[in-house]
């Protein structure tokens, strides 16, 4: 039997706000974010996987997954998360770890 996740946590992105940014709107259109979310929802329902949307103010990207500090000056161009505690990690991986703990934090 194939293993499946018991839970999927997705970030709530401010897509409407992001569409106002000319550079971001093209990328969002190409990545079909709405359609992606719709399909994830559908698959979760089909396979009995819990689907959670993290609050859009949850600082998944800005929070250090090691010490919990919030990096206020994180820029979109920063692809590596670097914390004062010495923790250094790929930005998206850091955000994913924070999202995986979302339920525990809220
Ligand atoms: Zn840290």
PDB file of N, CA and C and ligand atoms in Angstrom:
ATOM      1  N   UNK A   1       0.826  -1.194   0.000  1.00  0.00           N
ATOM      2  CA  UNK A   1       0.000   0.000   0.000  1.00  0.00           C
ATOM      3  C   UNK A   1       0.874   1.264   0.000  1.00  0.00           C
ATOM      4  N   UNK A   2       0.458   2.210  -0.786  1.00  0.00           N
ATOM      5  CA  UNK A   2       1.213   3.464  -0.836  1.00  0.00           C
ATOM      6  C   UNK A   2       0.948   4.279   0.418  1.00  0.00           C
ATOM      7  N   UNK A   3       1.970   4.964   0.878  1.00  0.00           N
ATOM      8  CA  UNK A   3       1.751   5.804   2.046  1.00  0.00           C
ATOM      9  C   UNK A   3       1.158   7.134   1.582  1.00  0.00           C
ATOM     10  N   UNK A   4       0.382   7.742   2.444  1.00  0.00           N
ATOM     11  CA  UNK A   4      -0.215   9.041   2.117  1.00  0.00           C
ATOM     12  C   UNK A   4      -0.089   9.942   3.328  1.00  0.00           C
ATOM     13  N   UNK A   5      -0.070  11.234   3.094  1.00  0.00           N
ATOM     14  CA  UNK A   5       0.004  12.145   4.239  1.00  0.00           C
ATOM     15  C   UNK A   5      -1.310  12.108   5.004  1.00  0.00           C
ATOM     16  N   UNK A   6      -1.259  12.343   6.301  1.00  0.00           N
ATOM     17  CA  UNK A   6      -2.501  12.376   7.071  1.00  0.00           C
ATOM     18  C   UNK A   6      -3.062  13.782   7.098  1.00  0.00           C
ATOM     19  N   UNK A   7      -2.225  14.722   6.691  1.00  0.00           N
ATOM     20  CA  UNK A   7      -2.640  16.109   6.806  1.00  0.00           C
ATOM     21  C   UNK A   7      -1.854  16.952   5.818  1.00  0.00           C
ATOM     22  N   UNK A   8      -2.505  17.913   5.216  1.00  0.00           N
ATOM     23  CA  UNK A   8      -1.801  18.851   4.346  1.00  0.00           C
ATOM     24  C   UNK A   8      -2.121  20.253   4.828  1.00  0.00           C
ATOM     25  N   UNK A   9      -1.089  21.034   5.047  1.00  0.00           N
ATOM     26  CA  UNK A   9      -1.295  22.422   5.461  1.00  0.00           C
ATOM     27  C   UNK A   9      -0.815  23.314   4.332  1.00  0.00           C
ATOM     28  N   UNK A  10      -1.699  24.174   3.886  1.00  0.00           N
ATOM     29  CA  UNK A  10      -1.342  25.083   2.805  1.00  0.00           C
ATOM     30  C   UNK A  10      -1.376  26.520   3.291  1.00  0.00           C
ATOM     31  N   UNK A  11      -0.503  27.293   2.746  1.00  0.00           N
ATOM     32  CA  UNK A  11      -0.496  28.710   3.074  1.00  0.00           C
ATOM     33  C   UNK A  11      -1.677  29.398   2.410  1.00  0.00           C
ATOM     34  N   UNK A  12      -2.288  30.321   3.095  1.00  0.00           N
ATOM     35  CA  UNK A  12      -3.301  31.144   2.455  1.00  0.00           C
ATOM     36  C   UNK A  12      -2.571  32.329   1.857  1.00  0.00           C
ATOM     37  N   UNK A  13      -2.474  32.342   0.575  1.00  0.00           N
ATOM     38  CA  UNK A  13      -1.764  33.445  -0.069  1.00  0.00           C
ATOM     39  C   UNK A  13      -2.752  34.543  -0.428  1.00  0.00           C
ATOM     40  N   UNK A  14      -2.306  35.746  -0.298  1.00  0.00           N
ATOM     41  CA  UNK A  14      -3.133  36.881  -0.683  1.00  0.00           C
ATOM     42  C   UNK A  14      -3.016  37.039  -2.203  1.00  0.00           C
ATOM     43  N   UNK A  15      -3.704  36.152  -2.937  1.00  0.00           N
ATOM     44  CA  UNK A  15      -3.542  36.118  -4.389  1.00  0.00           C
ATOM     45  C   UNK A  15      -4.063  37.400  -5.048  1.00  0.00           C
ATOM     46  N   UNK A  16      -5.195  37.892  -4.554  1.00  0.00           N
ATOM     47  CA  UNK A  16      -5.741  39.135  -5.117  1.00  0.00           C
ATOM     48  C   UNK A  16      -4.738  40.274  -4.976  1.00  0.00           C
ATOM     49  N   UNK A  17      -4.119  40.356  -3.799  1.00  0.00           N
ATOM     50  CA  UNK A  17      -3.132  41.400  -3.573  1.00  0.00           C
ATOM     51  C   UNK A  17      -1.915  41.206  -4.453  1.00  0.00           C
ATOM     52  N   UNK A  18      -1.512  39.935  -4.603  1.00  0.00           N
ATOM     53  CA  UNK A  18      -0.331  39.644  -5.405  1.00  0.00           C
ATOM     54  C   UNK A  18      -0.570  39.928  -6.893  1.00  0.00           C
ATOM     55  N   UNK A  19      -1.833  39.799  -7.315  1.00  0.00           N
ATOM     56  CA  UNK A  19      -2.153  40.045  -8.722  1.00  0.00           C
ATOM     57  C   UNK A  19      -1.974  41.520  -9.100  1.00  0.00           C
ATOM     58  N   UNK A  20      -1.964  42.382  -8.098  1.00  0.00           N
ATOM     59  CA  UNK A  20      -1.784  43.807  -8.371  1.00  0.00           C
ATOM     60  C   UNK A  20      -0.338  44.137  -8.710  1.00  0.00           C
ATOM     61  N   UNK A  21       0.550  43.230  -8.346  1.00  0.00           N
ATOM     62  CA  UNK A  21       1.965  43.412  -8.672  1.00  0.00           C
ATOM     63  C   UNK A  21       2.212  42.787 -10.046  1.00  0.00           C
ATOM     64  N   UNK A  22       2.586  43.635 -10.995  1.00  0.00           N
ATOM     65  CA  UNK A  22       2.724  43.208 -12.388  1.00  0.00           C
ATOM     66  C   UNK A  22       3.665  42.003 -12.555  1.00  0.00           C
ATOM     67  N   UNK A  23       4.754  42.018 -11.811  1.00  0.00           N
ATOM     68  CA  UNK A  23       5.735  40.933 -11.955  1.00  0.00           C
ATOM     69  C   UNK A  23       5.225  39.620 -11.358  1.00  0.00           C
ATOM     70  N   UNK A  24       4.510  39.756 -10.249  1.00  0.00           N
ATOM     71  CA  UNK A  24       4.003  38.550  -9.593  1.00  0.00           C
ATOM     72  C   UNK A  24       2.802  37.969 -10.331  1.00  0.00           C
ATOM     73  N   UNK A  25       1.973  38.855 -10.893  1.00  0.00           N
ATOM     74  CA  UNK A  25       0.727  38.371 -11.484  1.00  0.00           C
ATOM     75  C   UNK A  25       0.987  37.397 -12.642  1.00  0.00           C
ATOM     76  N   UNK A  26       2.020  37.648 -13.429  1.00  0.00           N
ATOM     77  CA  UNK A  26       2.354  36.733 -14.527  1.00  0.00           C
ATOM     78  C   UNK A  26       2.730  35.362 -13.983  1.00  0.00           C
ATOM     79  N   UNK A  27       3.570  35.363 -12.940  1.00  0.00           N
ATOM     80  CA  UNK A  27       4.027  34.105 -12.351  1.00  0.00           C
ATOM     81  C   UNK A  27       2.848  33.330 -11.765  1.00  0.00           C
ATOM     82  N   UNK A  28       1.931  34.070 -11.132  1.00  0.00           N
ATOM     83  CA  UNK A  28       0.778  33.405 -10.524  1.00  0.00           C
ATOM     84  C   UNK A  28      -0.124  32.795 -11.589  1.00  0.00           C
ATOM     85  N   UNK A  29      -0.332  33.538 -12.654  1.00  0.00           N
ATOM     86  CA  UNK A  29      -1.151  33.020 -13.747  1.00  0.00           C
ATOM     87  C   UNK A  29      -0.541  31.737 -14.308  1.00  0.00           C
ATOM     88  N   UNK A  30       0.763  31.757 -14.515  1.00  0.00           N
ATOM     89  CA  UNK A  30       1.442  30.582 -15.082  1.00  0.00           C
ATOM     90  C   UNK A  30       1.374  29.382 -14.151  1.00  0.00           C
ATOM     91  N   UNK A  31       1.454  29.639 -12.876  1.00  0.00           N
ATOM     92  CA  UNK A  31       1.462  28.519 -11.936  1.00  0.00           C
ATOM     93  C   UNK A  31       0.059  28.016 -11.593  1.00  0.00           C
ATOM     94  N   UNK A  32      -0.957  28.742 -12.070  1.00  0.00           N
ATOM     95  CA  UNK A  32      -2.337  28.311 -11.855  1.00  0.00           C
ATOM     96  C   UNK A  32      -2.618  27.966 -10.387  1.00  0.00           C
ATOM     97  N   UNK A  33      -2.361  28.911  -9.520  1.00  0.00           N
ATOM     98  CA  UNK A  33      -2.500  28.649  -8.089  1.00  0.00           C
ATOM     99  C   UNK A  33      -3.914  28.260  -7.657  1.00  0.00           C
ATOM    100  N   UNK A  34      -4.911  28.919  -8.246  1.00  0.00           N
ATOM    101  CA  UNK A  34      -6.290  28.592  -7.866  1.00  0.00           C
ATOM    102  C   UNK A  34      -6.611  27.142  -8.201  1.00  0.00           C
ATOM    103  N   UNK A  35      -6.209  26.751  -9.399  1.00  0.00           N
ATOM    104  CA  UNK A  35      -6.479  25.396  -9.860  1.00  0.00           C
ATOM    105  C   UNK A  35      -5.727  24.372  -9.009  1.00  0.00           C
ATOM    106  N   UNK A  36      -4.499  24.695  -8.644  1.00  0.00           N
ATOM    107  CA  UNK A  36      -3.684  23.820  -7.801  1.00  0.00           C
ATOM    108  C   UNK A  36      -4.387  23.580  -6.463  1.00  0.00           C
ATOM    109  N   UNK A  37      -4.869  24.640  -5.874  1.00  0.00           N
ATOM    110  CA  UNK A  37      -5.538  24.529  -4.582  1.00  0.00           C
ATOM    111  C   UNK A  37      -6.827  23.711  -4.697  1.00  0.00           C
ATOM    112  N   UNK A  38      -7.539  23.952  -5.770  1.00  0.00           N
ATOM    113  CA  UNK A  38      -8.793  23.225  -5.984  1.00  0.00           C
ATOM    114  C   UNK A  38      -8.523  21.714  -6.060  1.00  0.00           C
ATOM    115  N   UNK A  39      -7.471  21.356  -6.778  1.00  0.00           N
ATOM    116  CA  UNK A  39      -7.139  19.940  -6.938  1.00  0.00           C
ATOM    117  C   UNK A  39      -6.656  19.300  -5.638  1.00  0.00           C
ATOM    118  N   UNK A  40      -5.875  20.046  -4.869  1.00  0.00           N
ATOM    119  CA  UNK A  40      -5.399  19.526  -3.583  1.00  0.00           C
ATOM    120  C   UNK A  40      -6.597  19.242  -2.670  1.00  0.00           C
ATOM    121  N   UNK A  41      -7.517  20.190  -2.638  1.00  0.00           N
ATOM    122  CA  UNK A  41      -8.730  20.030  -1.834  1.00  0.00           C
ATOM    123  C   UNK A  41      -9.495  18.766  -2.237  1.00  0.00           C
ATOM    124  N   UNK A  42      -9.674  18.615  -3.530  1.00  0.00           N
ATOM    125  CA  UNK A  42     -10.412  17.481  -4.080  1.00  0.00           C
ATOM    126  C   UNK A  42      -9.745  16.159  -3.708  1.00  0.00           C
ATOM    127  N   UNK A  43      -8.430  16.098  -3.871  1.00  0.00           N
ATOM    128  CA  UNK A  43      -7.687  14.862  -3.563  1.00  0.00           C
ATOM    129  C   UNK A  43      -7.741  14.541  -2.074  1.00  0.00           C
ATOM    130  N   UNK A  44      -7.665  15.572  -1.250  1.00  0.00           N
ATOM    131  CA  UNK A  44      -7.714  15.355   0.191  1.00  0.00           C
ATOM    132  C   UNK A  44      -9.051  14.744   0.584  1.00  0.00           C
ATOM    133  N   UNK A  45     -10.109  15.286   0.015  1.00  0.00           N
ATOM    134  CA  UNK A  45     -11.443  14.793   0.305  1.00  0.00           C
ATOM    135  C   UNK A  45     -11.572  13.337  -0.137  1.00  0.00           C
ATOM    136  N   UNK A  46     -11.069  13.064  -1.312  1.00  0.00           N
ATOM    137  CA  UNK A  46     -11.157  11.731  -1.899  1.00  0.00           C
ATOM    138  C   UNK A  46     -10.417  10.692  -1.061  1.00  0.00           C
ATOM    139  N   UNK A  47      -9.246  11.071  -0.536  1.00  0.00           N
ATOM    140  CA  UNK A  47      -8.433  10.096   0.185  1.00  0.00           C
ATOM    141  C   UNK A  47      -8.488  10.242   1.702  1.00  0.00           C
ATOM    142  N   UNK A  48      -9.391  11.072   2.181  1.00  0.00           N
ATOM    143  CA  UNK A  48      -9.542  11.211   3.624  1.00  0.00           C
ATOM    144  C   UNK A  48      -8.368  11.878   4.317  1.00  0.00           C
ATOM    145  N   UNK A  49      -7.758  12.809   3.623  1.00  0.00           N
ATOM    146  CA  UNK A  49      -6.632  13.544   4.205  1.00  0.00           C
ATOM    147  C   UNK A  49      -7.143  14.881   4.736  1.00  0.00           C
ATOM    148  N   UNK A  50      -6.700  15.216   5.930  1.00  0.00           N
ATOM    149  CA  UNK A  50      -7.115  16.483   6.518  1.00  0.00           C
ATOM    150  C   UNK A  50      -6.475  17.637   5.749  1.00  0.00           C
ATOM    151  N   UNK A  51      -7.276  18.615   5.392  1.00  0.00           N
ATOM    152  CA  UNK A  51      -6.762  19.766   4.650  1.00  0.00           C
ATOM    153  C   UNK A  51      -6.895  21.019   5.510  1.00  0.00           C
ATOM    154  N   UNK A  52      -5.780  21.669   5.741  1.00  0.00           N
ATOM    155  CA  UNK A  52      -5.791  22.861   6.587  1.00  0.00           C
ATOM    156  C   UNK A  52      -5.204  24.036   5.823  1.00  0.00           C
ATOM    157  N   UNK A  53      -5.901  25.144   5.894  1.00  0.00           N
ATOM    158  CA  UNK A  53      -5.343  26.362   5.318  1.00  0.00           C
ATOM    159  C   UNK A  53      -4.855  27.236   6.457  1.00  0.00           C
ATOM    160  N   UNK A  54      -3.583  27.540   6.426  1.00  0.00           N
ATOM    161  CA  UNK A  54      -3.009  28.363   7.491  1.00  0.00           C
ATOM    162  C   UNK A  54      -3.492  29.803   7.344  1.00  0.00           C
ATOM    163  N   UNK A  55      -3.747  30.412   8.453  1.00  0.00           N
ATOM    164  CA  UNK A  55      -4.142  31.813   8.488  1.00  0.00           C
ATOM    165  C   UNK A  55      -3.147  32.640   7.680  1.00  0.00           C
ATOM    166  N   UNK A  56      -3.657  33.616   6.929  1.00  0.00           N
ATOM    167  CA  UNK A  56      -2.731  34.342   6.054  1.00  0.00           C
ATOM    168  C   UNK A  56      -1.744  35.218   6.814  1.00  0.00           C
ATOM    169  N   UNK A  57      -1.986  35.424   8.096  1.00  0.00           N
ATOM    170  CA  UNK A  57      -1.030  36.205   8.880  1.00  0.00           C
ATOM    171  C   UNK A  57      -0.013  35.316   9.598  1.00  0.00           C
ATOM    172  N   UNK A  58      -0.160  34.002   9.451  1.00  0.00           N
ATOM    173  CA  UNK A  58       0.809  33.086  10.062  1.00  0.00           C
ATOM    174  C   UNK A  58       2.174  33.314   9.393  1.00  0.00           C
ATOM    175  N   UNK A  59       3.206  33.635  10.169  1.00  0.00           N
ATOM    176  CA  UNK A  59       4.495  34.013   9.556  1.00  0.00           C
ATOM    177  C   UNK A  59       5.336  32.810   9.123  1.00  0.00           C
ATOM    178  N   UNK A  60       4.799  32.003   8.233  1.00  0.00           N
ATOM    179  CA  UNK A  60       5.499  30.775   7.842  1.00  0.00           C
ATOM    180  C   UNK A  60       6.878  31.053   7.245  1.00  0.00           C
ATOM    181  N   UNK A  61       6.978  32.110   6.464  1.00  0.00           N
ATOM    182  CA  UNK A  61       8.271  32.419   5.836  1.00  0.00           C
ATOM    183  C   UNK A  61       9.192  33.186   6.767  1.00  0.00           C
ATOM    184  N   UNK A  62       8.589  34.056   7.592  1.00  0.00           N
ATOM    185  CA  UNK A  62       9.407  34.961   8.413  1.00  0.00           C
ATOM    186  C   UNK A  62       9.900  34.347   9.708  1.00  0.00           C
ATOM    187  N   UNK A  63       9.336  33.192  10.066  1.00  0.00           N
ATOM    188  CA  UNK A  63       9.705  32.598  11.350  1.00  0.00           C
ATOM    189  C   UNK A  63      10.844  31.599  11.198  1.00  0.00           C
ATOM    190  N   UNK A  64      11.757  31.634  12.171  1.00  0.00           N
ATOM    191  CA  UNK A  64      12.862  30.690  12.184  1.00  0.00           C
ATOM    192  C   UNK A  64      12.311  29.350  12.686  1.00  0.00           C
ATOM    193  N   UNK A  65      12.496  28.291  11.901  1.00  0.00           N
ATOM    194  CA  UNK A  65      11.948  26.988  12.299  1.00  0.00           C
ATOM    195  C   UNK A  65      12.776  26.349  13.407  1.00  0.00           C
ATOM    196  N   UNK A  66      13.906  26.969  13.741  1.00  0.00           N
ATOM    197  CA  UNK A  66      14.744  26.427  14.800  1.00  0.00           C
ATOM    198  C   UNK A  66      14.464  27.102  16.141  1.00  0.00           C
ATOM    199  N   UNK A  67      14.480  28.454  16.182  1.00  0.00           N
ATOM    200  CA  UNK A  67      14.322  29.137  17.480  1.00  0.00           C
ATOM    201  C   UNK A  67      13.010  29.905  17.602  1.00  0.00           C
ATOM    202  N   UNK A  68      12.268  30.063  16.491  1.00  0.00           N
ATOM    203  CA  UNK A  68      10.974  30.739  16.557  1.00  0.00           C
ATOM    204  C   UNK A  68      11.029  32.249  16.413  1.00  0.00           C
ATOM    205  N   UNK A  69      12.231  32.795  16.220  1.00  0.00           N
ATOM    206  CA  UNK A  69      12.358  34.249  16.051  1.00  0.00           C
ATOM    207  C   UNK A  69      11.695  34.674  14.731  1.00  0.00           C
ATOM    208  N   UNK A  70      11.217  35.910  14.713  1.00  0.00           N
ATOM    209  CA  UNK A  70      10.581  36.437  13.498  1.00  0.00           C
ATOM    210  C   UNK A  70      11.552  37.390  12.810  1.00  0.00           C
ATOM    211  N   UNK A  71      11.774  37.145  11.546  1.00  0.00           N
ATOM    212  CA  UNK A  71      12.657  38.009  10.778  1.00  0.00           C
ATOM    213  C   UNK A  71      11.784  39.009  10.029  1.00  0.00           C
ATOM    214  N   UNK A  72      11.761  40.234  10.516  1.00  0.00           N
ATOM    215  CA  UNK A  72      10.842  41.228   9.942  1.00  0.00           C
ATOM    216  C   UNK A  72      11.282  41.738   8.576  1.00  0.00           C
ATOM    217  N   UNK A  73      12.590  41.701   8.336  1.00  0.00           N
ATOM    218  CA  UNK A  73      13.076  42.294   7.085  1.00  0.00           C
ATOM    219  C   UNK A  73      13.316  41.262   5.982  1.00  0.00           C
ATOM    220  N   UNK A  74      12.635  40.115   6.068  1.00  0.00           N
ATOM    221  CA  UNK A  74      12.796  39.102   5.020  1.00  0.00           C
ATOM    222  C   UNK A  74      12.241  39.630   3.694  1.00  0.00           C
ATOM    223  N   UNK A  75      13.056  39.578   2.679  1.00  0.00           N
ATOM    224  CA  UNK A  75      12.611  40.055   1.377  1.00  0.00           C
ATOM    225  C   UNK A  75      12.238  38.884   0.481  1.00  0.00           C
ATOM    226  N   UNK A  76      11.440  39.166  -0.545  1.00  0.00           N
ATOM    227  CA  UNK A  76      11.009  38.127  -1.483  1.00  0.00           C
ATOM    228  C   UNK A  76      12.223  37.509  -2.185  1.00  0.00           C
ATOM    229  N   UNK A  77      13.270  38.319  -2.341  1.00  0.00           N
ATOM    230  CA  UNK A  77      14.459  37.831  -3.056  1.00  0.00           C
ATOM    231  C   UNK A  77      15.382  36.990  -2.167  1.00  0.00           C
ATOM    232  N   UNK A  78      15.128  36.994  -0.857  1.00  0.00           N
ATOM    233  CA  UNK A  78      15.956  36.162   0.026  1.00  0.00           C
ATOM    234  C   UNK A  78      15.541  34.706  -0.107  1.00  0.00           C
ATOM    235  N   UNK A  79      16.342  33.928  -0.769  1.00  0.00           N
ATOM    236  CA  UNK A  79      15.964  32.522  -0.977  1.00  0.00           C
ATOM    237  C   UNK A  79      16.475  31.620   0.143  1.00  0.00           C
ATOM    238  N   UNK A  80      17.415  32.141   0.913  1.00  0.00           N
ATOM    239  CA  UNK A  80      17.923  31.379   2.045  1.00  0.00           C
ATOM    240  C   UNK A  80      17.524  32.101   3.319  1.00  0.00           C
ATOM    241  N   UNK A  81      16.973  31.361   4.255  1.00  0.00           N
ATOM    242  CA  UNK A  81      16.605  31.949   5.529  1.00  0.00           C
ATOM    243  C   UNK A  81      17.817  31.909   6.445  1.00  0.00           C
ATOM    244  N   UNK A  82      18.199  33.066   6.951  1.00  0.00           N
ATOM    245  CA  UNK A  82      19.330  33.142   7.866  1.00  0.00           C
ATOM    246  C   UNK A  82      18.873  33.813   9.143  1.00  0.00           C
ATOM    247  N   UNK A  83      19.073  33.132  10.251  1.00  0.00           N
ATOM    248  CA  UNK A  83      18.635  33.667  11.533  1.00  0.00           C
ATOM    249  C   UNK A  83      19.842  34.030  12.388  1.00  0.00           C
ATOM    250  N   UNK A  84      19.589  34.932  13.316  1.00  0.00           N
ATOM    251  CA  UNK A  84      20.658  35.343  14.236  1.00  0.00           C
ATOM    252  C   UNK A  84      21.126  34.197  15.123  1.00  0.00           C
ATOM    253  N   UNK A  85      20.277  33.167  15.283  1.00  0.00           N
ATOM    254  CA  UNK A  85      20.649  32.029  16.128  1.00  0.00           C
ATOM    255  C   UNK A  85      21.639  31.109  15.419  1.00  0.00           C
ATOM    256  N   UNK A  86      21.889  31.408  14.138  1.00  0.00           N
ATOM    257  CA  UNK A  86      22.840  30.597  13.392  1.00  0.00           C
ATOM    258  C   UNK A  86      22.170  29.624  12.431  1.00  0.00           C
ATOM    259  N   UNK A  87      20.854  29.532  12.552  1.00  0.00           N
ATOM    260  CA  UNK A  87      20.100  28.628  11.670  1.00  0.00           C
ATOM    261  C   UNK A  87      20.095  29.181  10.244  1.00  0.00           C
ATOM    262  N   UNK A  88      20.417  28.314   9.295  1.00  0.00           N
ATOM    263  CA  UNK A  88      20.439  28.715   7.894  1.00  0.00           C
ATOM    264  C   UNK A  88      19.798  27.599   7.078  1.00  0.00           C
ATOM    265  N   UNK A  89      18.819  27.974   6.258  1.00  0.00           N
ATOM    266  CA  UNK A  89      18.084  26.948   5.534  1.00  0.00           C
ATOM    267  C   UNK A  89      17.411  27.534   4.304  1.00  0.00           C
ATOM    268  N   UNK A  90      17.141  26.691   3.339  1.00  0.00           N
ATOM    269  CA  UNK A  90      16.394  27.106   2.157  1.00  0.00           C
ATOM    270  C   UNK A  90      15.076  27.728   2.624  1.00  0.00           C
ATOM    271  N   UNK A  91      14.725  28.866   2.069  1.00  0.00           N
ATOM    272  CA  UNK A  91      13.542  29.609   2.501  1.00  0.00           C
ATOM    273  C   UNK A  91      12.260  28.774   2.486  1.00  0.00           C
ATOM    274  N   UNK A  92      12.053  28.055   1.394  1.00  0.00           N
ATOM    275  CA  UNK A  92      10.814  27.289   1.263  1.00  0.00           C
ATOM    276  C   UNK A  92      10.766  26.105   2.218  1.00  0.00           C
ATOM    277  N   UNK A  93      11.919  25.502   2.457  1.00  0.00           N
ATOM    278  CA  UNK A  93      11.975  24.390   3.404  1.00  0.00           C
ATOM    279  C   UNK A  93      11.672  24.895   4.810  1.00  0.00           C
ATOM    280  N   UNK A  94      12.260  26.032   5.151  1.00  0.00           N
ATOM    281  CA  UNK A  94      11.999  26.641   6.454  1.00  0.00           C
ATOM    282  C   UNK A  94      10.497  26.915   6.634  1.00  0.00           C
ATOM    283  N   UNK A  95       9.870  27.471   5.585  1.00  0.00           N
ATOM    284  CA  UNK A  95       8.435  27.769   5.646  1.00  0.00           C
ATOM    285  C   UNK A  95       7.610  26.482   5.756  1.00  0.00           C
ATOM    286  N   UNK A  96       8.048  25.440   5.052  1.00  0.00           N
ATOM    287  CA  UNK A  96       7.321  24.164   5.093  1.00  0.00           C
ATOM    288  C   UNK A  96       7.334  23.556   6.482  1.00  0.00           C
ATOM    289  N   UNK A  97       8.477  23.649   7.138  1.00  0.00           N
ATOM    290  CA  UNK A  97       8.584  23.114   8.502  1.00  0.00           C
ATOM    291  C   UNK A  97       7.655  23.879   9.425  1.00  0.00           C
ATOM    292  N   UNK A  98       7.614  25.193   9.283  1.00  0.00           N
ATOM    293  CA  UNK A  98       6.703  25.992  10.102  1.00  0.00           C
ATOM    294  C   UNK A  98       5.247  25.623   9.827  1.00  0.00           C
ATOM    295  N   UNK A  99       4.917  25.407   8.566  1.00  0.00           N
ATOM    296  CA  UNK A  99       3.536  25.052   8.220  1.00  0.00           C
ATOM    297  C   UNK A  99       3.166  23.676   8.774  1.00  0.00           C
ATOM    298  N   UNK A 100       4.133  22.771   8.808  1.00  0.00           N
ATOM    299  CA  UNK A 100       3.847  21.426   9.320  1.00  0.00           C
ATOM    300  C   UNK A 100       3.520  21.471  10.817  1.00  0.00           C
ATOM    301  N   UNK A 101       3.940  22.540  11.482  1.00  0.00           N
ATOM    302  CA  UNK A 101       3.661  22.691  12.910  1.00  0.00           C
ATOM    303  C   UNK A 101       2.489  23.626  13.157  1.00  0.00           C
ATOM    304  N   UNK A 102       1.833  24.032  12.109  1.00  0.00           N
ATOM    305  CA  UNK A 102       0.797  25.061  12.215  1.00  0.00           C
ATOM    306  C   UNK A 102      -0.252  24.758  13.278  1.00  0.00           C
ATOM    307  N   UNK A 103      -0.771  23.537  13.248  1.00  0.00           N
ATOM    308  CA  UNK A 103      -1.837  23.177  14.170  1.00  0.00           C
ATOM    309  C   UNK A 103      -1.394  23.283  15.624  1.00  0.00           C
ATOM    310  N   UNK A 104      -0.139  22.937  15.866  1.00  0.00           N
ATOM    311  CA  UNK A 104       0.397  22.982  17.217  1.00  0.00           C
ATOM    312  C   UNK A 104       0.498  24.420  17.722  1.00  0.00           C
ATOM    313  N   UNK A 105       0.744  25.339  16.782  1.00  0.00           N
ATOM    314  CA  UNK A 105       0.961  26.731  17.167  1.00  0.00           C
ATOM    315  C   UNK A 105      -0.352  27.485  17.331  1.00  0.00           C
ATOM    316  N   UNK A 106      -1.444  26.936  16.812  1.00  0.00           N
ATOM    317  CA  UNK A 106      -2.693  27.688  16.844  1.00  0.00           C
ATOM    318  C   UNK A 106      -3.835  26.985  17.588  1.00  0.00           C
TER     319      UNK A 106
HETATM  320 ZN1  LIG B   1      16.653  31.194  14.817  1.00  0.00          ZN
END
